[in-house]
mmCIF file of C-alpha atoms and ligand atoms in Angstrom:
data_model
loop_
_atom_site.group_PDB
_atom_site.id
_atom_site.type_symbol
_atom_site.label_atom_id
_atom_site.label_comp_id
_atom_site.label_asym_id
_atom_site.label_seq_id
_atom_site.Cartn_x
_atom_site.Cartn_y
_atom_site.Cartn_z
ATOM 1 C CA MET Q 1 -10.730 -0.572 16.689
ATOM 2 C CA ILE Q 2 -11.517 -1.171 20.745
ATOM 3 C CA ILE Q 3 -14.875 -2.477 21.351
ATOM 4 C CA VAL Q 4 -15.966 -2.112 25.302
ATOM 5 C CA MET Q 5 -18.762 -4.690 26.140
ATOM 6 C CA LYS Q 6 -21.548 -3.559 28.552
ATOM 7 C CA ALA Q 7 -21.120 -4.816 31.721
ATOM 8 C CA LYS Q 8 -22.203 -8.841 32.672
ATOM 9 C CA THR Q 9 -22.706 -9.589 28.715
ATOM 10 C CA PRO Q 10 -23.287 -12.991 28.698
ATOM 11 C CA ARG Q 11 -20.662 -15.513 27.375
ATOM 12 C CA GLU Q 12 -22.315 -16.535 24.217
ATOM 13 C CA ASP Q 13 -22.974 -13.054 23.276
ATOM 14 C CA ILE Q 14 -19.565 -11.911 23.453
ATOM 15 C CA ASP Q 15 -18.420 -15.232 21.163
ATOM 16 C CA LYS Q 16 -20.891 -14.286 18.645
ATOM 17 C CA LEU Q 17 -19.821 -11.078 18.227
ATOM 18 C CA ILE Q 18 -16.201 -12.336 17.637
ATOM 19 C CA LYS Q 19 -17.001 -14.667 15.510
ATOM 20 C CA ASN Q 20 -18.764 -12.141 13.277
ATOM 21 C CA LEU Q 21 -15.777 -9.680 13.021
ATOM 22 C CA GLU Q 22 -13.553 -13.037 12.486
ATOM 23 C CA VAL Q 23 -15.896 -13.285 9.465
ATOM 24 C CA LYS Q 24 -15.051 -9.996 8.465
ATOM 25 C CA GLY Q 25 -11.311 -10.578 8.465
ATOM 26 C CA MET Q 26 -10.388 -9.370 12.030
ATOM 27 C CA GLU Q 27 -8.206 -10.895 14.705
ATOM 28 C CA VAL Q 28 -9.681 -10.717 17.820
ATOM 29 C CA HIS Q 29 -7.941 -10.171 21.322
ATOM 30 C CA GLU Q 30 -10.003 -10.422 24.346
ATOM 31 C CA THR Q 31 -9.667 -9.000 27.711
ATOM 32 C CA ILE Q 32 -11.414 -10.089 30.264
ATOM 33 C CA GLY Q 33 -11.767 -7.572 33.138
ATOM 34 C CA PHE Q 34 -13.916 -7.746 36.410
ATOM 35 C CA ASN Q 35 -17.103 -5.541 35.078
ATOM 36 C CA TYR Q 36 -16.530 -5.465 31.109
ATOM 37 C CA SER Q 37 -14.503 -7.462 28.140
ATOM 38 C CA ILE Q 38 -12.918 -5.488 26.174
ATOM 39 C CA LEU Q 39 -12.240 -6.509 22.400
ATOM 40 C CA GLY Q 40 -8.845 -5.182 20.811
ATOM 41 C CA LEU Q 41 -9.477 -5.465 16.693
ATOM 42 C CA ILE Q 42 -6.465 -5.898 14.450
ATOM 43 C CA GLY Q 43 -6.713 -5.568 10.968
ATOM 44 C CA ASP Q 44 -8.044 -3.628 8.367
ATOM 45 C CA THR Q 45 -10.999 -1.634 10.180
ATOM 46 C CA THR Q 46 -11.622 0.786 7.949
ATOM 47 C CA LYS Q 47 -14.738 -1.351 6.342
ATOM 48 C CA LEU Q 48 -16.002 -1.573 9.730
ATOM 49 C CA ASN Q 49 -18.809 0.852 10.718
ATOM 50 C CA LYS Q 50 -18.150 2.173 14.157
ATOM 51 C CA GLU Q 51 -21.555 3.384 14.611
ATOM 52 C CA GLN Q 52 -23.044 0.263 13.809
ATOM 53 C CA ILE Q 53 -20.906 -1.988 16.330
ATOM 54 C CA GLU Q 54 -21.765 0.515 18.935
ATOM 55 C CA SER Q 55 -25.235 0.323 18.366
ATOM 56 C CA TYR Q 56 -25.418 -3.474 19.431
ATOM 57 C CA ASP Q 57 -27.713 -4.443 22.324
ATOM 58 C CA ASN Q 58 -24.405 -5.403 24.129
ATOM 59 C CA VAL Q 59 -21.597 -3.017 23.208
ATOM 60 C CA GLU Q 60 -21.060 -0.102 25.492
ATOM 61 C CA LYS Q 61 -18.485 1.897 23.035
ATOM 62 C CA VAL Q 62 -16.221 1.727 20.308
ATOM 63 C CA MET Q 63 -12.756 3.646 19.578
ATOM 64 C CA ARG Q 64 -10.952 3.607 16.785
ATOM 65 C CA VAL Q 65 -7.139 3.618 17.173
ATOM 66 C CA GLN Q 66 -6.462 4.430 13.497
ATOM 67 C CA HIS Q 67 -7.941 7.295 11.543
ATOM 68 C CA PRO Q 68 -10.373 5.743 8.780
ATOM 69 C CA PHE Q 69 -8.617 7.474 5.826
ATOM 70 C CA LYS Q 70 -5.293 5.270 4.979
ATOM 71 C CA LEU Q 71 -3.874 6.883 1.784
ATOM 72 C CA ALA Q 72 -3.782 10.105 2.928
ATOM 73 C CA SER Q 73 -2.517 9.324 6.497
ATOM 74 C CA ARG Q 74 1.131 9.919 7.508
ATOM 75 C CA LEU Q 75 1.229 6.549 8.994
ATOM 76 C CA PHE Q 76 1.476 4.865 6.050
ATOM 77 C CA HIS Q 77 3.534 7.110 3.937
ATOM 78 C CA PRO Q 78 5.423 9.008 6.552
ATOM 79 C CA GLU Q 79 7.720 11.552 4.598
ATOM 80 C CA ASN Q 80 5.743 14.591 2.712
ATOM 81 C CA THR Q 81 4.038 14.055 -0.519
ATOM 82 C CA VAL Q 82 5.551 16.577 -2.683
ATOM 83 C CA ILE Q 83 3.842 17.493 -6.151
ATOM 84 C CA ASP Q 84 5.887 18.743 -9.253
ATOM 85 C CA ILE Q 85 3.435 20.506 -12.019
ATOM 86 C CA ASP Q 86 6.805 20.992 -14.650
ATOM 87 C CA GLY Q 87 9.138 21.810 -12.152
ATOM 88 C CA THR Q 88 7.202 23.854 -10.157
ATOM 89 C CA LYS Q 89 7.046 22.257 -6.435
ATOM 90 C CA ILE Q 90 4.084 22.019 -3.991
ATOM 91 C CA GLY Q 91 4.957 20.271 -0.342
ATOM 92 C CA GLY Q 92 8.008 19.642 1.135
ATOM 93 C CA ASP Q 93 10.621 22.257 1.944
ATOM 94 C CA ASN Q 94 8.608 24.510 -0.614
ATOM 95 C CA ILE Q 95 6.662 27.780 -0.155
ATOM 96 C CA THR Q 96 3.828 28.021 -3.369
ATOM 97 C CA VAL Q 97 2.125 30.908 -3.670
ATOM 98 C CA ILE Q 98 -0.826 30.470 -6.133
ATOM 99 C CA ALA Q 99 -2.382 33.878 -7.253
ATOM 100 C CA GLY Q 100 -4.660 35.474 -9.828
ATOM 101 C CA PRO Q 101 -8.306 36.896 -10.129
ATOM 102 C CA CYS Q 102 -11.448 34.988 -8.320
ATOM 103 C CA SER Q 103 -12.924 35.019 -12.070
ATOM 104 C CA VAL Q 104 -11.352 34.894 -15.308
ATOM 105 C CA GLU Q 105 -13.442 38.215 -16.704
ATOM 106 C CA SER Q 106 -11.379 38.957 -20.118
ATOM 107 C CA ARG Q 107 -8.195 37.874 -21.992
ATOM 108 C CA GLU Q 108 -6.534 41.377 -21.260
ATOM 109 C CA GLN Q 109 -7.629 41.056 -17.515
ATOM 110 C CA VAL Q 110 -6.764 37.396 -16.473
ATOM 111 C CA ILE Q 111 -3.081 38.366 -19.119
ATOM 112 C CA GLU Q 112 -2.584 41.539 -17.059
ATOM 113 C CA VAL Q 113 -3.023 39.838 -13.337
ATOM 114 C CA ALA Q 114 -0.886 36.909 -14.277
ATOM 115 C CA GLN Q 115 2.283 39.261 -15.180
ATOM 116 C CA ASP Q 116 1.834 41.253 -12.256
ATOM 117 C CA VAL Q 117 1.681 38.085 -10.032
ATOM 118 C CA LYS Q 118 4.353 36.598 -11.792
ATOM 119 C CA LYS Q 119 6.703 39.508 -11.720
ATOM 120 C CA ALA Q 120 5.796 39.584 -7.622
ATOM 121 C CA GLY Q 121 7.128 35.926 -7.475
ATOM 122 C CA ALA Q 122 3.975 33.853 -7.411
ATOM 123 C CA THR Q 123 4.333 30.288 -8.982
ATOM 124 C CA ILE Q 124 1.402 29.339 -10.108
ATOM 125 C CA LEU Q 125 -1.942 31.321 -11.931
ATOM 126 C CA ARG Q 126 -5.422 31.106 -10.563
ATOM 127 C CA GLY Q 127 -8.862 32.013 -12.095
ATOM 128 C CA GLY Q 128 -12.243 30.537 -12.520
ATOM 129 C CA ALA Q 129 -14.078 29.695 -15.545
ATOM 130 C CA TYR Q 130 -16.962 27.748 -13.877
ATOM 131 C CA LYS Q 131 -17.741 29.638 -10.723
ATOM 132 C CA PRO Q 132 -19.618 28.143 -7.949
ATOM 133 C CA ARG Q 133 -21.757 31.323 -7.019
ATOM 134 C CA SER Q 134 -24.522 31.511 -4.313
ATOM 135 C CA SER Q 135 -26.800 33.066 -6.521
ATOM 136 C CA PRO Q 136 -28.203 32.216 -9.862
ATOM 137 C CA TYR Q 137 -28.055 35.926 -10.861
ATOM 138 C CA SER Q 138 -24.521 36.652 -9.771
ATOM 139 C CA PHE Q 139 -21.881 35.974 -12.781
ATOM 140 C CA GLN Q 140 -21.408 32.500 -13.269
ATOM 141 C CA GLY Q 141 -17.742 32.808 -15.313
ATOM 142 C CA LEU Q 142 -16.850 32.593 -18.872
ATOM 143 C CA GLY Q 143 -16.994 28.472 -19.113
ATOM 144 C CA GLU Q 144 -14.356 27.300 -21.611
ATOM 145 C CA GLU Q 145 -13.693 30.914 -23.282
ATOM 146 C CA GLY Q 146 -12.252 31.576 -19.718
ATOM 147 C CA LEU Q 147 -9.862 28.312 -19.946
ATOM 148 C CA LYS Q 148 -8.428 29.464 -23.193
ATOM 149 C CA PHE Q 149 -8.011 32.944 -21.741
ATOM 150 C CA LEU Q 150 -6.056 31.625 -19.217
ATOM 151 C CA LEU Q 151 -3.885 28.941 -21.600
ATOM 152 C CA GLU Q 152 -2.801 32.283 -23.204
ATOM 153 C CA ALA Q 153 -1.989 33.778 -19.823
ATOM 154 C CA LYS Q 154 0.285 30.573 -19.116
ATOM 155 C CA LYS Q 155 1.903 30.897 -22.443
ATOM 156 C CA VAL Q 156 2.527 34.748 -22.089
ATOM 157 C CA THR Q 157 4.034 34.137 -18.398
ATOM 158 C CA GLY Q 158 4.930 30.051 -18.149
ATOM 159 C CA LEU Q 159 3.109 29.929 -15.237
ATOM 160 C CA PRO Q 160 0.599 26.440 -15.048
ATOM 161 C CA ILE Q 161 -2.782 27.100 -13.809
ATOM 162 C CA VAL Q 162 -5.168 26.225 -11.159
ATOM 163 C CA THR Q 163 -8.833 26.288 -12.071
ATOM 164 C CA GLU Q 164 -12.331 25.105 -10.341
ATOM 165 C CA ALA Q 165 -14.419 22.028 -11.971
ATOM 166 C CA ILE Q 166 -17.717 22.567 -10.675
ATOM 167 C CA CYS Q 167 -19.553 19.284 -11.995
ATOM 168 C CA LEU Q 168 -19.247 16.326 -13.737
ATOM 169 C CA ASP Q 169 -20.645 17.498 -17.253
ATOM 170 C CA THR Q 170 -17.512 20.106 -17.280
ATOM 171 C CA ILE Q 171 -14.513 18.804 -15.666
ATOM 172 C CA GLU Q 172 -13.100 16.970 -18.204
ATOM 173 C CA VAL Q 173 -13.197 20.234 -20.442
ATOM 174 C CA VAL Q 174 -11.308 21.558 -17.329
ATOM 175 C CA ALA Q 175 -8.778 18.769 -17.005
ATOM 176 C CA LYS Q 176 -8.241 19.811 -20.831
ATOM 177 C CA TYR Q 177 -6.538 22.988 -20.045
ATOM 178 C CA ALA Q 178 -5.841 23.090 -16.285
ATOM 179 C CA ASP Q 179 -2.554 21.801 -14.655
ATOM 180 C CA ILE Q 180 -4.316 21.100 -11.436
ATOM 181 C CA ILE Q 181 -8.479 20.916 -10.851
ATOM 182 C CA GLN Q 182 -9.643 22.544 -8.307
ATOM 183 C CA ILE Q 183 -12.343 21.360 -6.197
ATOM 184 C CA GLY Q 184 -14.033 23.822 -4.192
ATOM 185 C CA ALA Q 185 -15.411 24.059 -0.917
ATOM 186 C CA ARG Q 186 -18.873 23.369 -1.845
ATOM 187 C CA ASN Q 187 -18.565 20.512 -3.900
ATOM 188 C CA MET Q 188 -15.702 19.010 -1.298
ATOM 189 C CA GLN Q 189 -18.421 16.216 -0.152
ATOM 190 C CA ASN Q 190 -19.729 15.759 -3.691
ATOM 191 C CA PHE Q 191 -18.536 12.138 -3.915
ATOM 192 C CA ALA Q 192 -19.352 11.442 -7.613
ATOM 193 C CA LEU Q 193 -17.200 14.614 -8.502
ATOM 194 C CA LEU Q 194 -14.246 13.608 -6.091
ATOM 195 C CA LYS Q 195 -14.089 10.036 -7.575
ATOM 196 C CA LYS Q 196 -14.117 11.510 -11.587
ATOM 197 C CA ALA Q 197 -11.242 14.077 -10.239
ATOM 198 C CA GLY Q 198 -9.172 10.883 -9.046
ATOM 199 C CA GLN Q 199 -9.651 9.203 -12.678
ATOM 200 C CA ILE Q 200 -8.776 12.217 -14.711
ATOM 201 C CA GLY Q 201 -5.000 12.253 -14.197
ATOM 202 C CA LYS Q 202 -4.483 15.552 -13.099
ATOM 203 C CA PRO Q 203 -3.185 16.969 -9.765
ATOM 204 C CA VAL Q 204 -6.527 18.263 -7.549
ATOM 205 C CA LEU Q 205 -6.460 21.317 -5.017
ATOM 206 C CA LEU Q 206 -8.982 20.155 -2.684
ATOM 207 C CA LYS Q 207 -10.608 22.933 -0.496
ATOM 208 C CA ARG Q 208 -11.736 22.507 2.854
ATOM 209 C CA GLY Q 209 -15.965 22.760 2.797
ATOM 210 C CA MET Q 210 -17.329 25.299 4.788
ATOM 211 C CA SER Q 211 -18.604 22.819 7.712
ATOM 212 C CA ALA Q 212 -16.458 20.108 7.003
ATOM 213 C CA THR Q 213 -14.097 18.826 9.952
ATOM 214 C CA ILE Q 214 -10.434 17.958 9.105
ATOM 215 C CA GLU Q 215 -11.691 14.295 9.447
ATOM 216 C CA GLU Q 216 -14.071 14.684 6.754
ATOM 217 C CA TRP Q 217 -11.514 16.896 4.514
ATOM 218 C CA LEU Q 218 -9.328 13.999 4.458
ATOM 219 C CA MET Q 219 -12.098 11.344 3.767
ATOM 220 C CA ALA Q 220 -12.535 13.485 0.586
ATOM 221 C CA ALA Q 221 -9.010 13.426 -0.226
ATOM 222 C CA GLU Q 222 -9.397 9.777 0.606
ATOM 223 C CA TYR Q 223 -11.989 9.062 -1.984
ATOM 224 C CA ILE Q 224 -9.910 11.128 -4.891
ATOM 225 C CA MET Q 225 -6.651 9.061 -3.786
ATOM 226 C CA SER Q 226 -8.461 5.727 -3.595
ATOM 227 C CA GLU Q 227 -9.372 5.853 -7.944
ATOM 228 C CA GLY Q 228 -5.217 6.207 -7.840
ATOM 229 C CA ASN Q 229 -4.703 9.718 -7.894
ATOM 230 C CA LYS Q 230 -2.201 10.432 -5.229
ATOM 231 C CA ASP Q 231 -1.428 14.030 -5.984
ATOM 232 C CA VAL Q 232 -3.821 15.900 -4.007
ATOM 233 C CA ILE Q 233 -3.188 19.490 -2.472
ATOM 234 C CA LEU Q 234 -5.434 20.288 0.466
ATOM 235 C CA CYS Q 235 -6.542 24.354 0.899
ATOM 236 C CA GLU Q 236 -7.829 25.716 4.229
ATOM 237 C CA ARG Q 237 -10.157 28.684 3.301
ATOM 238 C CA GLY Q 238 -11.879 28.941 6.434
ATOM 239 C CA ILE Q 239 -15.256 27.529 7.792
ATOM 240 C CA ARG Q 240 -18.474 28.806 8.976
ATOM 241 C CA THR Q 241 -18.793 29.808 12.876
ATOM 242 C CA PHE Q 242 -20.690 32.497 14.886
ATOM 243 C CA GLU Q 243 -18.832 34.687 14.000
ATOM 244 C CA THR Q 244 -19.770 36.905 11.428
ATOM 245 C CA TYR Q 245 -17.002 40.211 11.538
ATOM 246 C CA THR Q 246 -14.993 38.282 8.939
ATOM 247 C CA ARG Q 247 -16.335 36.067 5.920
ATOM 248 C CA ASN Q 248 -15.071 32.926 7.794
ATOM 249 C CA THR Q 249 -13.034 31.779 10.358
ATOM 250 C CA LEU Q 250 -9.437 31.036 8.954
ATOM 251 C CA ASP Q 251 -8.964 27.562 11.094
ATOM 252 C CA LEU Q 252 -5.079 28.136 11.085
ATOM 253 C CA SER Q 253 -5.007 25.110 13.624
ATOM 254 C CA ALA Q 254 -6.078 22.864 10.724
ATOM 255 C CA VAL Q 255 -2.190 23.331 9.159
ATOM 256 C CA PRO Q 256 -0.321 21.693 12.427
ATOM 257 C CA VAL Q 257 -3.297 18.743 12.593
ATOM 258 C CA ILE Q 258 -3.025 18.133 8.991
ATOM 259 C CA LYS Q 259 1.216 18.235 8.891
ATOM 260 C CA GLU Q 260 0.858 15.949 12.003
ATOM 261 C CA ILE Q 261 -1.714 13.162 10.488
ATOM 262 C CA SER Q 262 -1.356 13.532 6.635
ATOM 263 C CA HIS Q 263 1.413 13.969 4.393
ATOM 264 C CA LEU Q 264 -0.182 15.839 1.943
ATOM 265 C CA PRO Q 265 0.524 19.346 1.066
ATOM 266 C CA ILE Q 266 -1.761 22.118 2.622
ATOM 267 C CA LEU Q 267 -2.035 25.504 1.504
ATOM 268 C CA VAL Q 268 -4.119 28.595 3.014
ATOM 269 C CA ASP Q 269 -6.682 30.986 1.183
ATOM 270 C CA PRO Q 270 -6.877 34.181 3.379
ATOM 271 C CA SER Q 271 -9.190 35.555 0.860
ATOM 272 C CA HIS Q 272 -11.917 33.539 0.977
ATOM 273 C CA ALA Q 273 -11.230 32.649 4.625
ATOM 274 C CA THR Q 274 -11.594 36.631 5.513
ATOM 275 C CA GLY Q 275 -13.449 38.270 2.725
ATOM 276 C CA LYS Q 276 -11.363 41.396 3.439
ATOM 277 C CA TRP Q 277 -8.147 42.116 1.561
ATOM 278 C CA ARG Q 278 -6.996 43.861 4.542
ATOM 279 C CA MET Q 279 -6.657 40.826 6.369
ATOM 280 C CA VAL Q 280 -4.924 38.808 3.308
ATOM 281 C CA ARG Q 281 -1.708 39.973 4.660
ATOM 282 C CA PRO Q 282 -1.738 39.021 8.124
ATOM 283 C CA LEU Q 283 -3.134 36.130 7.864
ATOM 284 C CA SER Q 284 -0.849 35.013 4.955
ATOM 285 C CA LYS Q 285 2.034 35.601 7.369
ATOM 286 C CA GLY Q 286 0.476 33.644 10.271
ATOM 287 C CA ALA Q 287 -0.250 30.419 7.690
ATOM 288 C CA ILE Q 288 3.220 30.615 6.583
ATOM 289 C CA ALA Q 289 4.358 30.894 10.159
ATOM 290 C CA VAL Q 290 2.451 27.662 11.625
ATOM 291 C CA GLY Q 291 3.696 25.651 9.196
ATOM 292 C CA ALA Q 292 1.522 25.918 5.814
ATOM 293 C CA ASP Q 293 3.124 24.891 2.202
ATOM 294 C CA GLY Q 294 2.039 27.819 0.832
ATOM 295 C CA LEU Q 295 -1.030 30.193 -0.021
ATOM 296 C CA MET Q 296 -3.568 30.736 -2.616
ATOM 297 C CA ILE Q 297 -4.592 34.401 -2.872
ATOM 298 C CA GLU Q 298 -6.883 36.213 -5.095
ATOM 299 C CA VAL Q 299 -5.583 39.072 -6.975
ATOM 300 C CA HIS Q 300 -6.963 41.757 -9.158
ATOM 301 C CA ASN Q 301 -6.034 44.724 -11.554
ATOM 302 C CA ASN Q 302 -9.323 46.552 -10.400
ATOM 303 C CA PRO Q 303 -11.106 45.020 -7.414
ATOM 304 C CA SER Q 304 -13.504 48.193 -7.137
ATOM 305 C CA CYS Q 305 -15.134 46.544 -10.528
ATOM 306 C CA ALA Q 306 -14.472 42.756 -10.028
ATOM 307 C CA LEU Q 307 -17.132 40.890 -11.392
ATOM 308 C CA CYS Q 308 -16.594 38.252 -7.880
ATOM 309 C CA ASP Q 309 -14.906 38.720 -5.209
ATOM 310 C CA GLY Q 310 -13.532 41.965 -5.157
ATOM 311 C CA ALA Q 311 -13.372 42.852 -1.840
ATOM 312 C CA GLN Q 312 -10.886 40.329 -0.633
ATOM 313 C CA SER Q 313 -8.593 40.478 -3.628
ATOM 314 C CA LEU Q 314 -5.457 42.641 -3.548
ATOM 315 C CA LYS Q 315 -4.362 45.316 -5.733
ATOM 316 C CA PRO Q 316 -1.050 43.926 -7.987
ATOM 317 C CA SER Q 317 0.876 46.248 -5.623
ATOM 318 C CA LYS Q 318 -0.420 44.968 -2.529
ATOM 319 C CA PHE Q 319 0.128 41.704 -3.404
ATOM 320 C CA GLN Q 320 4.221 43.053 -4.499
ATOM 321 C CA GLN Q 321 4.554 44.203 -0.796
ATOM 322 C CA LEU Q 322 3.065 41.324 0.427
ATOM 323 C CA MET Q 323 5.152 38.621 -1.164
ATOM 324 C CA ASP Q 324 8.260 40.639 -0.251
ATOM 325 C CA GLU Q 325 7.249 40.298 3.242
ATOM 326 C CA ILE Q 326 6.921 36.771 3.158
ATOM 327 C CA LEU Q 327 10.152 36.391 1.480
HETATM 328 C C1 PEP E 1 -12.304 29.963 -5.501
HETATM 329 O O1 PEP E 1 -11.360 29.983 -5.045
HETATM 330 O O2 PEP E 1 -12.915 30.703 -6.498
HETATM 331 C C2 PEP E 1 -13.870 29.633 -4.807
HETATM 332 C C3 PEP E 1 -14.865 29.536 -4.929
HETATM 333 O O3 PEP E 1 -13.097 28.947 -3.233
HETATM 334 P P1 PEP E 1 -14.362 28.346 -2.043
HETATM 335 O O4 PEP E 1 -14.606 26.969 -2.871
HETATM 336 O O5 PEP E 1 -13.168 28.117 -1.035
HETATM 337 O O6 PEP E 1 -15.469 29.340 -1.918
HETATM 338 MN MN1 MN E 2 -13.229 34.101 -4.951
#
């Protein structure tokens, strides 16, 4: 961290600040200029509050040299993280495709879709049993019954399952059935849920919040990791912008940014990013082209009757076509 002091700050004020920082464990190197003094801090600056220091009377500005996240940073973990779900690898040189319905609607539906996506080459099954819906009157998911159907689909196909935990009350039951726990966009900064997800002993798929910066997203990952869970998979799913033609705006630039500053695997979800099934195919290809570790795609055997997100769901035949093209 670098602190630029205001011009002509009295010597005793600079010394006071240096002392204050040394008490906090920092090594402080001062550069005295003609007008300005600059303090270079060495040590663990993650616990320092940049805005607070910036608010001091004699401080002109404060710049962070390092990111505020550590465990998620490539600086401290140069090699890519590879997560192994019973032999299915996410990250590294692998391209992972997670597919399945937005919501588990019935035993037959989820088993049928699971068989279709497996045939097409998906290696992980998705399906929501607890749904974070914008309207309380919309289908809220089948709850634990839905988790049981997912488990049946896993037994039939051998596909590991990822499903969302939406609150502290139900995360334990989700963890009982899921191979990967999904934390959705709406809960990306639910810090109590993130901490619990960090303690529960299952890999976590962390979606980007719809108005989260990349730094906020990685700080959310840091919450999970700081509880001892290093198996975090990031998933870009579009952010809110002024554009209304698509449901969200897919931020593909997040992929190379994450690759540069973090070692965590990153997937792209073009279904929630666009809200339109026709756009899933081109953006899936775009995502792979810019270096994503894989995709999360909604597939439904009868999209026009889906209880959730039918407009963005691919029919199995279209998903098969997409997989063939990606391969
Ligand atoms: C989902 O994947 O089912 C979902 C609700 O996605 P998001 O949290 O990205 O909106
Ligand atoms: Mn959905």
